[in-house]
Amino acid sequence: MPFPPPLPKMILPRLTDLSPKMLEEKGIRLLMLDFDNTIVPYTTDLPTRKMAAWIRKMQASPIRLCVVSNSKRDRVKKFCRQYGLDCITGARKPFSKGIRECLMRYGMEPKDAALVGDQIYTDTLGANAAGVTSILVNAINNHNLLLKARHLLELPFIFAGRKRRVKL
């Protein structure tokens, strides 16, 4: 089966701009979160105060949270334990292995779930292929040449999906 086009269903500036109300209005009950450059930069495991407050706010809502990361590093699991988040590592996005595992773990249908991340070619494409709502946010910090180059390659898809930007 070919991959669907990598256009996100929603585009937001930051993860912290996403609210429980926005998700509930779209029927989303499970939010899968990319880790690196979505929650924290690649260069640290410490979230900003605003991000830590957002995590607490989301945890107090009816929306279930699960980090779904391609990383296999212990830093993801350590962070999730520290902040009370469930996680799936080695997700293999854009393939749907980790996304399907998360849906099964929570007993959710794809229509009831969303995946938010900073990359078109992994997060958005993987979410679309799995049938979950794809939400694109800006990367926290494209700190090296490879990340900057990847972002340039994503710009045509971001431009094509510009009408999907959520007005805040």
PDB file of C-alpha atoms in Angstrom:
ATOM      1  CA  MET A   1       0.000   0.000   0.000  1.00  0.00           C
ATOM      2  CA  PRO A   2       1.550   3.377  -0.968  1.00  0.00           C
ATOM      3  CA  PHE A   3       1.987   6.101   1.617  1.00  0.00           C
ATOM      4  CA  PRO A   4      -0.575   8.942   1.609  1.00  0.00           C
ATOM      5  CA  PRO A   5       0.650  12.483   0.890  1.00  0.00           C
ATOM      6  CA  PRO A   6       2.609  13.936   3.799  1.00  0.00           C
ATOM      7  CA  LEU A   7       0.251  16.846   4.446  1.00  0.00           C
ATOM      8  CA  PRO A   8      -0.605  17.400   8.110  1.00  0.00           C
ATOM      9  CA  LYS A   9      -4.253  17.732   9.130  1.00  0.00           C
ATOM     10  CA  MET A  10      -3.345  20.542  11.537  1.00  0.00           C
ATOM     11  CA  ILE A  11      -0.349  22.879  11.852  1.00  0.00           C
ATOM     12  CA  LEU A  12       0.510  24.732  15.053  1.00  0.00           C
ATOM     13  CA  PRO A  13       3.527  26.831  16.017  1.00  0.00           C
ATOM     14  CA  ARG A  14       4.286  24.851  19.202  1.00  0.00           C
ATOM     15  CA  LEU A  15       3.124  21.757  21.042  1.00  0.00           C
ATOM     16  CA  THR A  16       2.087  23.975  23.961  1.00  0.00           C
ATOM     17  CA  ASP A  17      -0.448  25.699  21.665  1.00  0.00           C
ATOM     18  CA  LEU A  18      -2.438  22.461  21.494  1.00  0.00           C
ATOM     19  CA  SER A  19      -5.271  22.387  24.026  1.00  0.00           C
ATOM     20  CA  PRO A  20      -7.514  19.642  25.359  1.00  0.00           C
ATOM     21  CA  LYS A  21     -10.502  21.611  24.009  1.00  0.00           C
ATOM     22  CA  MET A  22      -9.076  21.601  20.450  1.00  0.00           C
ATOM     23  CA  LEU A  23      -8.564  17.850  20.603  1.00  0.00           C
ATOM     24  CA  GLU A  24     -11.944  17.113  22.174  1.00  0.00           C
ATOM     25  CA  GLU A  25     -13.698  19.169  19.474  1.00  0.00           C
ATOM     26  CA  LYS A  26     -12.100  16.875  16.887  1.00  0.00           C
ATOM     27  CA  GLY A  27     -13.047  13.705  18.797  1.00  0.00           C
ATOM     28  CA  ILE A  28      -9.429  12.993  19.777  1.00  0.00           C
ATOM     29  CA  ARG A  29      -9.075  11.005  22.995  1.00  0.00           C
ATOM     30  CA  LEU A  30      -5.466   9.821  22.601  1.00  0.00           C
ATOM     31  CA  LEU A  31      -2.556  12.113  21.758  1.00  0.00           C
ATOM     32  CA  MET A  32       0.679  10.477  20.675  1.00  0.00           C
ATOM     33  CA  LEU A  33       3.691  12.728  21.111  1.00  0.00           C
ATOM     34  CA  ASP A  34       6.976  12.703  19.260  1.00  0.00           C
ATOM     35  CA  PHE A  35       9.820  13.357  21.700  1.00  0.00           C
ATOM     36  CA  ASP A  36      12.928  14.951  20.193  1.00  0.00           C
ATOM     37  CA  ASN A  37      12.419  18.525  19.010  1.00  0.00           C
ATOM     38  CA  THR A  38       8.707  18.299  19.852  1.00  0.00           C
ATOM     39  CA  ILE A  39       8.785  18.083  23.677  1.00  0.00           C
ATOM     40  CA  VAL A  40      12.471  18.854  24.252  1.00  0.00           C
ATOM     41  CA  PRO A  41      15.414  19.641  21.947  1.00  0.00           C
ATOM     42  CA  TYR A  42      17.811  16.830  21.025  1.00  0.00           C
ATOM     43  CA  THR A  43      20.396  18.531  23.219  1.00  0.00           C
ATOM     44  CA  THR A  44      18.623  18.290  26.604  1.00  0.00           C
ATOM     45  CA  ASP A  45      16.160  16.243  28.624  1.00  0.00           C
ATOM     46  CA  LEU A  46      14.794  19.234  30.515  1.00  0.00           C
ATOM     47  CA  PRO A  47      11.518  20.732  29.321  1.00  0.00           C
ATOM     48  CA  THR A  48      10.851  24.424  29.627  1.00  0.00           C
ATOM     49  CA  ARG A  49       8.552  25.512  32.458  1.00  0.00           C
ATOM     50  CA  LYS A  50       5.855  26.137  29.861  1.00  0.00           C
ATOM     51  CA  MET A  51       6.241  22.588  28.471  1.00  0.00           C
ATOM     52  CA  ALA A  52       6.170  21.006  31.945  1.00  0.00           C
ATOM     53  CA  ALA A  53       3.008  23.002  32.762  1.00  0.00           C
ATOM     54  CA  TRP A  54       1.452  21.910  29.440  1.00  0.00           C
ATOM     55  CA  ILE A  55       2.163  18.246  30.245  1.00  0.00           C
ATOM     56  CA  ARG A  56       0.472  18.631  33.659  1.00  0.00           C
ATOM     57  CA  LYS A  57      -2.504  20.413  32.079  1.00  0.00           C
ATOM     58  CA  MET A  58      -2.934  17.654  29.497  1.00  0.00           C
ATOM     59  CA  GLN A  59      -2.592  14.949  32.150  1.00  0.00           C
ATOM     60  CA  ALA A  60      -5.412  16.606  34.120  1.00  0.00           C
ATOM     61  CA  SER A  61      -7.669  16.482  31.047  1.00  0.00           C
ATOM     62  CA  PRO A  62      -9.548  13.488  29.629  1.00  0.00           C
ATOM     63  CA  ILE A  63      -6.980  13.246  26.792  1.00  0.00           C
ATOM     64  CA  ARG A  64      -4.635  10.253  27.164  1.00  0.00           C
ATOM     65  CA  LEU A  65      -0.945  10.886  26.356  1.00  0.00           C
ATOM     66  CA  CYS A  66       1.749   8.551  25.073  1.00  0.00           C
ATOM     67  CA  VAL A  67       5.198   9.411  23.744  1.00  0.00           C
ATOM     68  CA  VAL A  68       5.801   7.513  20.485  1.00  0.00           C
ATOM     69  CA  SER A  69       9.445   7.984  19.560  1.00  0.00           C
ATOM     70  CA  ASN A  70      11.776   6.492  16.983  1.00  0.00           C
ATOM     71  CA  SER A  71      14.586   6.844  19.508  1.00  0.00           C
ATOM     72  CA  LYS A  72      15.734   3.786  21.413  1.00  0.00           C
ATOM     73  CA  ARG A  73      17.772   5.838  23.880  1.00  0.00           C
ATOM     74  CA  ASP A  74      17.185   5.567  27.605  1.00  0.00           C
ATOM     75  CA  ARG A  75      16.721   9.349  27.845  1.00  0.00           C
ATOM     76  CA  VAL A  76      13.190   8.994  26.422  1.00  0.00           C
ATOM     77  CA  LYS A  77      12.155   6.353  28.954  1.00  0.00           C
ATOM     78  CA  LYS A  78      13.812   8.254  31.804  1.00  0.00           C
ATOM     79  CA  PHE A  79      12.005  11.474  30.852  1.00  0.00           C
ATOM     80  CA  CYS A  80       8.664   9.667  30.580  1.00  0.00           C
ATOM     81  CA  ARG A  81       9.089   8.034  34.001  1.00  0.00           C
ATOM     82  CA  GLN A  82       9.990  11.402  35.532  1.00  0.00           C
ATOM     83  CA  TYR A  83       6.927  13.133  34.029  1.00  0.00           C
ATOM     84  CA  GLY A  84       4.451  10.263  34.382  1.00  0.00           C
ATOM     85  CA  LEU A  85       4.088   9.633  30.655  1.00  0.00           C
ATOM     86  CA  ASP A  86       3.623   6.310  28.937  1.00  0.00           C
ATOM     87  CA  CYS A  87       6.012   5.696  26.042  1.00  0.00           C
ATOM     88  CA  ILE A  88       6.801   3.523  23.072  1.00  0.00           C
ATOM     89  CA  THR A  89      10.356   3.698  21.762  1.00  0.00           C
ATOM     90  CA  GLY A  90      11.771   2.326  18.518  1.00  0.00           C
ATOM     91  CA  ALA A  91       8.468   3.244  16.842  1.00  0.00           C
ATOM     92  CA  ARG A  92       9.909   3.186  13.294  1.00  0.00           C
ATOM     93  CA  LYS A  93       7.844   6.128  12.008  1.00  0.00           C
ATOM     94  CA  PRO A  94       6.812   6.642   9.200  1.00  0.00           C
ATOM     95  CA  PHE A  95       5.899   2.967   9.386  1.00  0.00           C
ATOM     96  CA  SER A  96       2.938   2.331  11.630  1.00  0.00           C
ATOM     97  CA  LYS A  97       4.469  -0.238  14.033  1.00  0.00           C
ATOM     98  CA  GLY A  98       4.705   2.057  17.071  1.00  0.00           C
ATOM     99  CA  ILE A  99       1.497   3.895  16.251  1.00  0.00           C
ATOM    100  CA  ARG A 100      -0.462   0.620  15.965  1.00  0.00           C
ATOM    101  CA  GLU A 101       1.116  -0.597  19.218  1.00  0.00           C
ATOM    102  CA  CYS A 102      -0.053   2.577  20.960  1.00  0.00           C
ATOM    103  CA  LEU A 103      -3.589   2.293  19.573  1.00  0.00           C
ATOM    104  CA  MET A 104      -3.778  -1.322  20.770  1.00  0.00           C
ATOM    105  CA  ARG A 105      -2.360  -0.452  24.202  1.00  0.00           C
ATOM    106  CA  TYR A 106      -5.102   2.128  24.721  1.00  0.00           C
ATOM    107  CA  GLY A 107      -7.866   0.234  22.899  1.00  0.00           C
ATOM    108  CA  MET A 108      -8.437   3.161  20.526  1.00  0.00           C
ATOM    109  CA  GLU A 109      -9.471   3.381  16.906  1.00  0.00           C
ATOM    110  CA  PRO A 110      -7.357   5.574  14.592  1.00  0.00           C
ATOM    111  CA  LYS A 111     -10.204   8.104  14.301  1.00  0.00           C
ATOM    112  CA  ASP A 112      -9.944   8.739  18.063  1.00  0.00           C
ATOM    113  CA  ALA A 113      -6.211   9.476  18.021  1.00  0.00           C
ATOM    114  CA  ALA A 114      -3.710  12.055  16.835  1.00  0.00           C
ATOM    115  CA  LEU A 115       0.055  12.152  16.547  1.00  0.00           C
ATOM    116  CA  VAL A 116       1.912  15.424  16.988  1.00  0.00           C
ATOM    117  CA  GLY A 117       5.495  15.920  15.873  1.00  0.00           C
ATOM    118  CA  ASP A 118       7.964  18.207  14.185  1.00  0.00           C
ATOM    119  CA  GLN A 119       8.820  16.145  11.097  1.00  0.00           C
ATOM    120  CA  ILE A 120       6.827  15.718   7.896  1.00  0.00           C
ATOM    121  CA  TYR A 121       8.655  12.587   6.686  1.00  0.00           C
ATOM    122  CA  THR A 122       8.331  10.632   9.929  1.00  0.00           C
ATOM    123  CA  ASP A 123       5.559  11.993  12.173  1.00  0.00           C
ATOM    124  CA  THR A 124       3.064  13.384   9.634  1.00  0.00           C
ATOM    125  CA  LEU A 125       3.579  10.621   7.097  1.00  0.00           C
ATOM    126  CA  GLY A 126       3.371   7.931   9.783  1.00  0.00           C
ATOM    127  CA  ALA A 127       0.195   9.390  11.294  1.00  0.00           C
ATOM    128  CA  ASN A 128      -1.473   9.677   7.885  1.00  0.00           C
ATOM    129  CA  ALA A 129      -0.477   6.121   6.943  1.00  0.00           C
ATOM    130  CA  ALA A 130      -1.943   4.802  10.211  1.00  0.00           C
ATOM    131  CA  GLY A 131      -5.166   6.785   9.779  1.00  0.00           C
ATOM    132  CA  VAL A 132      -4.679   8.993  12.839  1.00  0.00           C
ATOM    133  CA  THR A 133      -4.918  12.789  12.786  1.00  0.00           C
ATOM    134  CA  SER A 134      -1.522  14.312  11.995  1.00  0.00           C
ATOM    135  CA  ILE A 135      -0.490  17.500  13.773  1.00  0.00           C
ATOM    136  CA  LEU A 136       2.689  19.305  12.746  1.00  0.00           C
ATOM    137  CA  VAL A 137       4.501  21.710  15.070  1.00  0.00           C
ATOM    138  CA  ASN A 138       7.664  23.695  14.484  1.00  0.00           C
ATOM    139  CA  ALA A 139      10.847  21.994  15.632  1.00  0.00           C
ATOM    140  CA  ILE A 140      12.103  23.400  18.912  1.00  0.00           C
ATOM    141  CA  ASN A 141      15.687  23.735  17.667  1.00  0.00           C
ATOM    142  CA  ASN A 142      17.158  22.706  14.322  1.00  0.00           C
ATOM    143  CA  HIS A 143      20.649  22.870  15.822  1.00  0.00           C
ATOM    144  CA  ASN A 144      22.685  21.236  13.084  1.00  0.00           C
ATOM    145  CA  LEU A 145      23.041  21.272   9.306  1.00  0.00           C
ATOM    146  CA  LEU A 146      21.226  17.949   8.800  1.00  0.00           C
ATOM    147  CA  LEU A 147      18.129  19.149  10.685  1.00  0.00           C
ATOM    148  CA  LYS A 148      18.157  22.447   8.789  1.00  0.00           C
ATOM    149  CA  ALA A 149      18.442  20.617   5.450  1.00  0.00           C
ATOM    150  CA  ARG A 150      15.575  18.285   6.380  1.00  0.00           C
ATOM    151  CA  HIS A 151      13.435  21.300   7.204  1.00  0.00           C
ATOM    152  CA  LEU A 152      14.152  22.815   3.778  1.00  0.00           C
ATOM    153  CA  LEU A 153      12.965  19.589   2.117  1.00  0.00           C
ATOM    154  CA  GLU A 154       9.739  19.763   4.149  1.00  0.00           C
ATOM    155  CA  LEU A 155       8.903  23.361   3.205  1.00  0.00           C
ATOM    156  CA  PRO A 156       6.886  22.510   0.044  1.00  0.00           C
ATOM    157  CA  PHE A 157       4.579  20.280   2.119  1.00  0.00           C
ATOM    158  CA  ILE A 158       4.294  22.861   4.877  1.00  0.00           C
ATOM    159  CA  PHE A 159       3.411  25.460   2.239  1.00  0.00           C
ATOM    160  CA  ALA A 160       0.870  23.104   0.613  1.00  0.00           C
ATOM    161  CA  GLY A 161      -0.751  22.556   4.019  1.00  0.00           C
ATOM    162  CA  ARG A 162      -0.740  26.232   5.019  1.00  0.00           C
ATOM    163  CA  LYS A 163      -4.553  26.386   5.066  1.00  0.00           C
ATOM    164  CA  ARG A 164      -4.458  23.808   7.849  1.00  0.00           C
ATOM    165  CA  ARG A 165      -2.740  26.201  10.253  1.00  0.00           C
ATOM    166  CA  VAL A 166      -4.772  26.599  13.409  1.00  0.00           C
ATOM    167  CA  LYS A 167      -5.524  30.230  14.148  1.00  0.00           C
ATOM    168  CA  LEU A 168      -4.734  30.913  17.796  1.00  0.00           C
TER     169      LEU A 168
END
